[in-house]
GROMACS .gro file of C-alpha atoms in nm:
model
  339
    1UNK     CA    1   3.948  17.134  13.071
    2UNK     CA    2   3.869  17.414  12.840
    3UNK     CA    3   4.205  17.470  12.740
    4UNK     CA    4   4.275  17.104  12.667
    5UNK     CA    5   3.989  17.028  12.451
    6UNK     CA    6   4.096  17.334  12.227
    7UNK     CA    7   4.469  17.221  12.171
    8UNK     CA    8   4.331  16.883  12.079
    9UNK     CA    9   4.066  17.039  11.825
   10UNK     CA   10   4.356  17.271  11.676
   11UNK     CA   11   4.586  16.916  11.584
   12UNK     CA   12   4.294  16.743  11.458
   13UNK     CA   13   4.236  17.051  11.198
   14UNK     CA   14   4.592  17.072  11.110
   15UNK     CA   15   4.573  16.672  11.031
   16UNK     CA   16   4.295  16.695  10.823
   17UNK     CA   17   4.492  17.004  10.644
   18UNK     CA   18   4.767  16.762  10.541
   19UNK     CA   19   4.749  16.577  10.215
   20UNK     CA   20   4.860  16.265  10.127
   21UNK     CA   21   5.041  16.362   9.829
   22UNK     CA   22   5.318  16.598  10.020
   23UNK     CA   23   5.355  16.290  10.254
   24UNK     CA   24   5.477  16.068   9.960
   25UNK     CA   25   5.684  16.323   9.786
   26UNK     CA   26   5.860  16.358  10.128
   27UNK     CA   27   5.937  15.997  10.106
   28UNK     CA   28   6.202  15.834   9.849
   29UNK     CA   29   6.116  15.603   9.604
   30UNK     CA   30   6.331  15.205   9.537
   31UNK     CA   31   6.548  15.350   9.303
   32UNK     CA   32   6.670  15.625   9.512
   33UNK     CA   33   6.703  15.369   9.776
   34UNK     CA   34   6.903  15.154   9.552
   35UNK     CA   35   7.118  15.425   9.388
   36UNK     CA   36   7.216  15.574   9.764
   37UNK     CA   37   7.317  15.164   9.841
   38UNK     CA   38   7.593  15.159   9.492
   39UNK     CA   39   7.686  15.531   9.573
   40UNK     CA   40   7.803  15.341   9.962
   41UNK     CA   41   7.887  15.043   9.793
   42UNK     CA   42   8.145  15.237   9.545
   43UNK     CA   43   8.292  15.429   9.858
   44UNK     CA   44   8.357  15.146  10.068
   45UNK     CA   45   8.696  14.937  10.020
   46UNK     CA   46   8.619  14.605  10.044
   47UNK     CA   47   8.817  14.287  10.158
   48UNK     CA   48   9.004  14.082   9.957
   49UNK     CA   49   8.809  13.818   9.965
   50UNK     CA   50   8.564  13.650  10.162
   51UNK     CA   51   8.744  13.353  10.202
   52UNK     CA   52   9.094  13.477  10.295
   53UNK     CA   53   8.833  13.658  10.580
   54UNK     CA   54   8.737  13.293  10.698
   55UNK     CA   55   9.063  13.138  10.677
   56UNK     CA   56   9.208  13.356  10.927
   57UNK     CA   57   8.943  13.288  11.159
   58UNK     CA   58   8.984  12.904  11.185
   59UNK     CA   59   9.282  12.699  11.266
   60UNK     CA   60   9.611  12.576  11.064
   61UNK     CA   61   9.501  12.223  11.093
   62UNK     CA   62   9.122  12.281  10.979
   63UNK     CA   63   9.290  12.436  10.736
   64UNK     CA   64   9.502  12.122  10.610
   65UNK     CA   65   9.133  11.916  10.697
   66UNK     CA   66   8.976  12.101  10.430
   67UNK     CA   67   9.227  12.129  10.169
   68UNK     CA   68   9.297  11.743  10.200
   69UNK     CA   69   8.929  11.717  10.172
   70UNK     CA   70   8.949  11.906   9.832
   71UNK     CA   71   9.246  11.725   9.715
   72UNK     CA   72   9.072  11.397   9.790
   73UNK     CA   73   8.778  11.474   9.594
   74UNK     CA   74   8.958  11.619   9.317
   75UNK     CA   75   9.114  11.344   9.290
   76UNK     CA   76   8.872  11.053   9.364
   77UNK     CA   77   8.765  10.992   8.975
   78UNK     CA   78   9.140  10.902   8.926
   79UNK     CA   79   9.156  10.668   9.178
   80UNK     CA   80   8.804  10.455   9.092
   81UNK     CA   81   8.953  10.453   8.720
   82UNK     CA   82   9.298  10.332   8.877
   83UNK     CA   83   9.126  10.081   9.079
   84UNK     CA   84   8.944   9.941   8.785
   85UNK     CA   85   9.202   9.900   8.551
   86UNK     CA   86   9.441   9.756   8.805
   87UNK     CA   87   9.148   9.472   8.797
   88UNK     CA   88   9.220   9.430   8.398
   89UNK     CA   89   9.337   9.120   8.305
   90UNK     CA   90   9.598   9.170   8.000
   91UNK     CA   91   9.831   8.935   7.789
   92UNK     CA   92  10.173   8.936   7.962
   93UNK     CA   93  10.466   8.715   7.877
   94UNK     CA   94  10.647   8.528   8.190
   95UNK     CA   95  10.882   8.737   8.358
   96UNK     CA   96  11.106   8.478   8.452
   97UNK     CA   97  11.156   8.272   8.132
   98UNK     CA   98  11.029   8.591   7.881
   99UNK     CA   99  10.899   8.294   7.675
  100UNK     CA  100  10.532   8.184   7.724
  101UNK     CA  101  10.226   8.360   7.820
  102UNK     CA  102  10.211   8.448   8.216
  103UNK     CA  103   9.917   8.260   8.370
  104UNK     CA  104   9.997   8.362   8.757
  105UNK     CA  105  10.029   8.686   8.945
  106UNK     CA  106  10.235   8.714   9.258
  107UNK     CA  107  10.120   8.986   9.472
  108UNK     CA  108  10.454   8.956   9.687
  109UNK     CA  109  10.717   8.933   9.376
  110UNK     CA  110  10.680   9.283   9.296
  111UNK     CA  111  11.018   9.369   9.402
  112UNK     CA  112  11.191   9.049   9.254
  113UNK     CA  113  11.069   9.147   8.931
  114UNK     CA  114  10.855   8.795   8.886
  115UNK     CA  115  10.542   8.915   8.923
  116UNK     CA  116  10.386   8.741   8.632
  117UNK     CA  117  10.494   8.398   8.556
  118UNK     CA  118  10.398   8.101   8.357
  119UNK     CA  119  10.270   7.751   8.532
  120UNK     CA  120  10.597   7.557   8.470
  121UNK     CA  121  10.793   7.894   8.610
  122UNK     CA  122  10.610   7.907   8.905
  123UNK     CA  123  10.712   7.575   9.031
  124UNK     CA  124  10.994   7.670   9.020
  125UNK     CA  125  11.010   8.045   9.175
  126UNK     CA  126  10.760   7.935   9.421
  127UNK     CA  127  10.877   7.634   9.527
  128UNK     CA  128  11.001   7.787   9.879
  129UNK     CA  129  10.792   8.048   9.881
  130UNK     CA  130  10.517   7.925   9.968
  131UNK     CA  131  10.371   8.182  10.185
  132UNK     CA  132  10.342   8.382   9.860
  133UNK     CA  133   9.939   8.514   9.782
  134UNK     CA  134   9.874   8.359   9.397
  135UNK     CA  135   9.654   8.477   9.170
  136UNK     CA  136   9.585   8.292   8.812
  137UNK     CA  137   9.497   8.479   8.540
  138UNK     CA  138   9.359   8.238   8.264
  139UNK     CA  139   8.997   8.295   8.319
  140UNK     CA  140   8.961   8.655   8.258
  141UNK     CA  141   8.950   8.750   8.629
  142UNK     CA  142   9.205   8.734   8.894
  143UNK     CA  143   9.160   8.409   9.111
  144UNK     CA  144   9.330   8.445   9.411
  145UNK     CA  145   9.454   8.050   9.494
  146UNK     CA  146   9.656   7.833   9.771
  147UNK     CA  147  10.021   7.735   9.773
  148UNK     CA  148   9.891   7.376   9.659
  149UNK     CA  149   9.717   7.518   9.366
  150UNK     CA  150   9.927   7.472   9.049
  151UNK     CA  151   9.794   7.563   8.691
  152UNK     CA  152   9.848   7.303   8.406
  153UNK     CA  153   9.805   7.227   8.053
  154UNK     CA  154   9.574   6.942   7.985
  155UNK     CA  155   9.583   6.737   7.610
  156UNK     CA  156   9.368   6.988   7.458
  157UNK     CA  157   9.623   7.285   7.516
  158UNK     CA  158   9.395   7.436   7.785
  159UNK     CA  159   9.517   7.575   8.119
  160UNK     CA  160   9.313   7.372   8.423
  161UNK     CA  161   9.393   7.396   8.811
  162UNK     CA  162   9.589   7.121   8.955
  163UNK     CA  163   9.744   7.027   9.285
  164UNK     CA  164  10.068   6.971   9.393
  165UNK     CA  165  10.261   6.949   9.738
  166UNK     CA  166  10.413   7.212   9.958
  167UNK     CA  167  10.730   7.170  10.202
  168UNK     CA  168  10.762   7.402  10.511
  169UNK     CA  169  11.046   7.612  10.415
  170UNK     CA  170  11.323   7.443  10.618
  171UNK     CA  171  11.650   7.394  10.535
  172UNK     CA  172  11.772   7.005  10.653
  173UNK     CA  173  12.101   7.043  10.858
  174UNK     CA  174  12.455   7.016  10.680
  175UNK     CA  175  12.495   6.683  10.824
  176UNK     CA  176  12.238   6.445  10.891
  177UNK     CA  177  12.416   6.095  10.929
  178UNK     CA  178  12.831   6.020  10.938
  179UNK     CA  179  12.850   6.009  10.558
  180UNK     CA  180  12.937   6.316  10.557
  181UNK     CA  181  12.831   6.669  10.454
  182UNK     CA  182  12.470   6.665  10.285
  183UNK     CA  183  12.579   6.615   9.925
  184UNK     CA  184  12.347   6.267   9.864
  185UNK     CA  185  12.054   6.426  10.072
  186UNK     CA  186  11.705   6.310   9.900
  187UNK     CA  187  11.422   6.570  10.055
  188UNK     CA  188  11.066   6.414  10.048
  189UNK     CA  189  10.772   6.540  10.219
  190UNK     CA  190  10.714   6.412  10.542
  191UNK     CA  191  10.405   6.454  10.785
  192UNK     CA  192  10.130   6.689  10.738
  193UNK     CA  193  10.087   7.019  10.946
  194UNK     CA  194   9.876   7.332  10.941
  195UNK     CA  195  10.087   7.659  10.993
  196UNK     CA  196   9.893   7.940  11.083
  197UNK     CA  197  10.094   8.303  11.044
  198UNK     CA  198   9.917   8.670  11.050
  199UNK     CA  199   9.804   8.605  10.673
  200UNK     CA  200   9.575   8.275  10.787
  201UNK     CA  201   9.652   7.910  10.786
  202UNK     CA  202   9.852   7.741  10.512
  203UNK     CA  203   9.849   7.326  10.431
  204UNK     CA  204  10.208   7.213  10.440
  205UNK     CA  205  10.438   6.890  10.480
  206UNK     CA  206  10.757   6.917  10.694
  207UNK     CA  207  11.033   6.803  10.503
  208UNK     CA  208  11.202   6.462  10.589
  209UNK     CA  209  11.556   6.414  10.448
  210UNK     CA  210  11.688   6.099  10.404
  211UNK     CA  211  12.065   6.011  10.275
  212UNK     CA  212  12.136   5.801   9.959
  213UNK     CA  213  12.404   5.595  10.088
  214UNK     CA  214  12.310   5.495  10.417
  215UNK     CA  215  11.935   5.538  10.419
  216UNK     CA  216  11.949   5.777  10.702
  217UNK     CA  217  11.650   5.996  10.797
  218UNK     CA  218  11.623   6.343  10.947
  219UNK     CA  219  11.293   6.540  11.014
  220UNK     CA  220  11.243   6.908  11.178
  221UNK     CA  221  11.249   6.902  11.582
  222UNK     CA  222  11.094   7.113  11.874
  223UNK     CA  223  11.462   7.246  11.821
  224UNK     CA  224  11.454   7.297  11.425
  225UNK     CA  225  11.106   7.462  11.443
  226UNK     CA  226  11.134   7.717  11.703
  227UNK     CA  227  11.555   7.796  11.536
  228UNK     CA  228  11.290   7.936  11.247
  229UNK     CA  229  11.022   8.086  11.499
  230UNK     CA  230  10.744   7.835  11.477
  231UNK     CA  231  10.575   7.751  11.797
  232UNK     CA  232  10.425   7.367  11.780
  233UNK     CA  233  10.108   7.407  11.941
  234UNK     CA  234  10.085   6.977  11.978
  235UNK     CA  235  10.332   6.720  12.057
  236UNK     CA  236  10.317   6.563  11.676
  237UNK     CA  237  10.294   6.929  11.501
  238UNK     CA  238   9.977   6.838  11.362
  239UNK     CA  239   9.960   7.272  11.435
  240UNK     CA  240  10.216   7.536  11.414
  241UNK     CA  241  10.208   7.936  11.464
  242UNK     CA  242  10.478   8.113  11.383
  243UNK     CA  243  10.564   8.361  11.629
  244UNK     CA  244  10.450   8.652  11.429
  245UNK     CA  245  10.105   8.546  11.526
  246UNK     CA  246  10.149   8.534  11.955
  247UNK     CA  247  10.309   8.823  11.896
  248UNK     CA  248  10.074   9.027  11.757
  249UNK     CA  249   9.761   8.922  11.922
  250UNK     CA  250   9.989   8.987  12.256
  251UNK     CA  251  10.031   9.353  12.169
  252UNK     CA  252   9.637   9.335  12.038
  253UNK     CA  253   9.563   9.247  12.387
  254UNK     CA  254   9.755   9.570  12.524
  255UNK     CA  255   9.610   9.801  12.298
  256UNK     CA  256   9.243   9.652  12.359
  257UNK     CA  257   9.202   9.447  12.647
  258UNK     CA  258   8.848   9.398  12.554
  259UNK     CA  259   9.002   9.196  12.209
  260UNK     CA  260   8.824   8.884  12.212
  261UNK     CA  261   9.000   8.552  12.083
  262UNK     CA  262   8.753   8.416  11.868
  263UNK     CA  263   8.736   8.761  11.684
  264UNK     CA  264   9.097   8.748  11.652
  265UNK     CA  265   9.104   8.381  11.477
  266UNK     CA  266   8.781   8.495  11.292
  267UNK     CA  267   8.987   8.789  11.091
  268UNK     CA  268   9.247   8.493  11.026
  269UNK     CA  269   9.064   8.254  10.901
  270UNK     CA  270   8.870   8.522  10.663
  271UNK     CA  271   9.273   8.638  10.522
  272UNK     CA  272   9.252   8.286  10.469
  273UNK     CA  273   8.923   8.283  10.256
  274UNK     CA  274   9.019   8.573  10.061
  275UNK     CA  275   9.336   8.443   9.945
  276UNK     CA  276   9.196   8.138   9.835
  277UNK     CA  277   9.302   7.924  10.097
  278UNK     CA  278   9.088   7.723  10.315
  279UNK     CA  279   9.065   7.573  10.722
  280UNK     CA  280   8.954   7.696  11.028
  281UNK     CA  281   9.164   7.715  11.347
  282UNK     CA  282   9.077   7.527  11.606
  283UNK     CA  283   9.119   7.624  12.008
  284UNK     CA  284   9.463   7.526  12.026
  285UNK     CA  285   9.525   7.844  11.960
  286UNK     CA  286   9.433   8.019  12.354
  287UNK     CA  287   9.647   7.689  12.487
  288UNK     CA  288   9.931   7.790  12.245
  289UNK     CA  289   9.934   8.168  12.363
  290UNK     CA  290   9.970   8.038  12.710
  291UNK     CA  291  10.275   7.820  12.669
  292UNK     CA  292  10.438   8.046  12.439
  293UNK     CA  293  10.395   8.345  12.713
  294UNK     CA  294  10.470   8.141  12.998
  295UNK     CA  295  10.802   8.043  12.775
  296UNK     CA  296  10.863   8.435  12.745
  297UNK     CA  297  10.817   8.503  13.141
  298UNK     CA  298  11.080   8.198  13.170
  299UNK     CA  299  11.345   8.372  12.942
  300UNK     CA  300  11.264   8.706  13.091
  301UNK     CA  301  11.353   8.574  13.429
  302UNK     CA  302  11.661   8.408  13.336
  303UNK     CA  303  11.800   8.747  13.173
  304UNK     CA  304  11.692   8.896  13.510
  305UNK     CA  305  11.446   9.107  13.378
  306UNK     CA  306  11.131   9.257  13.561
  307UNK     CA  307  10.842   9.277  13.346
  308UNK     CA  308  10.605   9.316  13.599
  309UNK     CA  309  10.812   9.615  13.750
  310UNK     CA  310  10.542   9.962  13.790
  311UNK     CA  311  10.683  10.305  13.673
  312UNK     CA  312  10.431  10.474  13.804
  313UNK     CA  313  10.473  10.342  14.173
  314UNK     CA  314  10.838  10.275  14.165
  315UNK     CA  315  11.044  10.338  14.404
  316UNK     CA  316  10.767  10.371  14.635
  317UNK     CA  317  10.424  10.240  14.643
  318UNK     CA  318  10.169  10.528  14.650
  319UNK     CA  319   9.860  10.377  14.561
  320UNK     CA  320   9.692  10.013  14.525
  321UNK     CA  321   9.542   9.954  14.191
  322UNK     CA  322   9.267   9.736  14.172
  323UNK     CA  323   9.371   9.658  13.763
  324UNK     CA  324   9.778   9.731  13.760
  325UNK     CA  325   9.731   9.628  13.387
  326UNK     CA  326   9.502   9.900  13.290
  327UNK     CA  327   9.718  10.125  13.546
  328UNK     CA  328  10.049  10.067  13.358
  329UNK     CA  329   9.938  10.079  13.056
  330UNK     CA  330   9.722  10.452  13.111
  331UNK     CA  331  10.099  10.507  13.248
  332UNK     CA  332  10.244  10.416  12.963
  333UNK     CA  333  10.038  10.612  12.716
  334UNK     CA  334  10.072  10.969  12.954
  335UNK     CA  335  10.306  11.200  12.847
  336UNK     CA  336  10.498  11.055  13.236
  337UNK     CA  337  10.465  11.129  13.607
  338UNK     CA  338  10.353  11.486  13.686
  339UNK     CA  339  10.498  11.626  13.999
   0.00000   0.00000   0.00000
C-alpha cells in the first residue's frame, strides 16, 4: 500500500510541473493545419471530373433520361413562344384562288397546300370533305366550326357565320335508271343522318340522285353504306358509325378490359365539342358494337377461321382458365410459351 500511494504522489508532482504553455506550443495552430491540407491537396492527382465519376456509375439509359431531361428544358422557352405564335392570327391571302383575304383554316389541308382559304373557296374545296376540322379566322381568334358552318359577306362588307348543307361523301352509282350512264344525274340532299367516326359525330344528308329525263331516284343502301365502311346502327339510318369507330373501341376493350362505354362515347362527344361541332350519342352505340361483331364472327366463320383458338393450350389442354380472355391476352403480351 506504501508503495502505491508513493507512485501516485510522484505523477501528481510531475503534473503540476507541467505548464500549459509547452502543451500549446506542442500543438499546431489553423494555418498549419490548413497549409499541411494544400501541401496534400497539390500532391494528389485528382479525377477528371466529378461528373464523368458519376456517369460511370449509373446506367446508359439514365443516362439518355437525364440528358433528354436537359434538352427538354433547354428547350422549353422555344416551344411556349412556338405555341403562342402558332395561335397568331395574321393576314393571309386564299391559297386556292391567291385573290381575296383567307377567312378559314383547314387543319387537315396542310398537305394539299389549301390550308387557308376564302368563304366562296371553301365551298368549293370542302364540299366533299366534309370531315375536315374548320377554323375561321375573321374575329381575331381561331374558331374552330362544323362542316355546316359557312362564312359570308353580309350588305355591309362584313364576314358573318352562315349555314349551309352537307352530303355524306358518296358517290351515286354509274347507272341509276336505263337512260343510260349518269350524265343527266341531279344530286340533292336526301334524309338526315348523324355519322359518328373517331373525331365525334358529324350532321349530314345522304345524297339522293335523281335522273333528268326520266325522273328516276336512287339513294345509298345497307349495300352502298357498308361498300364505304359505314355501319347503320337503325333500319332508316337515322345513325351511322363508320367502322373506324367499332374498331377501335374493340381493340380499346383488349388493351383495357376495364374500358367503360360511356367513357368511351364521353371522349367522342368532347372531340366533338372542341371542334365546334355539337350532339351527343345516344345508346345505339353498345347495340351497334354487337351486330357489327356478331357480323365479324359470321365472316370469320365462313373464311374458316378460329378466333377463339388458345395458343397457350393448343394442342393440348393443360389448364382450365376461369377468364380465357384475360389468359390469351397475358399470352399474347409474353415474350411465348416457356418450356
Amino acid at each position: 500500500m506504501s508503495a502505491v500511494k508513493a507512485s501516485s504522489t510522484k505523477e501528481l508532482q510531475e503534473l503540476e510541473q507541467w505548464q500549459p504553455d509547452e502543451i500549446l506550443q506542442e500543438v499546431p495552430s489553423l494555418d498549419q493545419h490548413l497549409q499541411k491540407l494544400k501541401t496534400l491537396l497539390s500532391t494528389v492527382i485528382a479525377p477528371a471530373s466529378a461528373e464523368v465519376e458519376e456517369a460511370s456509375t449509373i446506367s446508359a439509359w439514365t443516362r439518355r433520361q437525364v440528358l433528354s431531361g436537359q434538352k427538354f428544358r433547354a428547350a422549353l422557352p422555344d416551344l411556349v413562344n412556338s405555341t403562342l405564335a402558332a395561335e397568331m392570327v395574321t393576314r393571309n391571302i386564299c391559297d386556292h384562288c391567291s385573290s381575296r383575304d383567307a377567312v378559314i383554316r383547314c387543319l387537315d389541308c396542310v398537305p394539299c397546300g389549301t390550308s387557308f382559304v376564302c368563304g366562296t373557296c371553301d365551298e368549293v374545296v370542302h364540299k366533299r370533305q366534309v370531315f375536315h376540322n374548320r377554323e375561321a379566322t375573321f374575329e381575331g381568334f381561331y374558331k374552330p366550326i362544323a362542316p355546316t358552318t359557312i362564312v359570308v359577306l353580309d350588305e355591309h362588307g362584313q364576314y358573318q357565320l352562315g349555314e349551309q348543307v352537307c352530303l355524306l361523301p358518296i358517290p351515286p352509282p354509274k347507272q341509276i335508271c336505263s337512260c343510260g350512264p349518269s350524265t343527266n344525274v341531279t344530286i340533292t340532299p336526301g334524309k338526315q343522318t348523324v355519322v359518328v367516326t373517331i373525331n365525334g359525330t358529324y350532321n349530314l344528308c345522304l345524297p339522293a340522285a335523281s335522273c333528268r329525263v326520266c325522273s328516276g331516284k336512287w339513294t345509298p343502301g345497307t349495300n352502298d353504306l357498308l361498300r364505304y365502311r359505314y355501319w347503320p346502327a337503325t333500319s332508316s339510318c337515322q345513325m351511322m358509325f363508320t367502322f373506324d369507330v367499332l374498331t377501335s373501341f374493340q381493340q380499346m376493350k383488349l388493351a383495357s378490359p376495364a374500358l367503360s362505354q360511356q367513357a368511351f362515347l364521353k371522349m367522342l362527344e368532347h372531340r366533338s365539342l372542341s371542334t365546334g361541332r355539337i350532339g351527343g350519342i345516344c345508346d345505339t352505340f353498345h347495340r351497334a358494337c354487337r351486330e357489327f361483331s356478331f357480323c365479324q364472327f359470321k365472316k370469320d366463320d365462313l373464311c374458316q377461321g378460329e378466333p377463339f383458338k388458345c395458343p397457350a393450350c393448343t394442342p393440348d389442354m393443360l389448364a382450365i382458365s376461369v377468364d380465357g380472355n384475360r389468359k390469351h391476352y397475358r399470352y399474347n403480351k409474353s415474350k411465348g410459351p416457356v418450356y
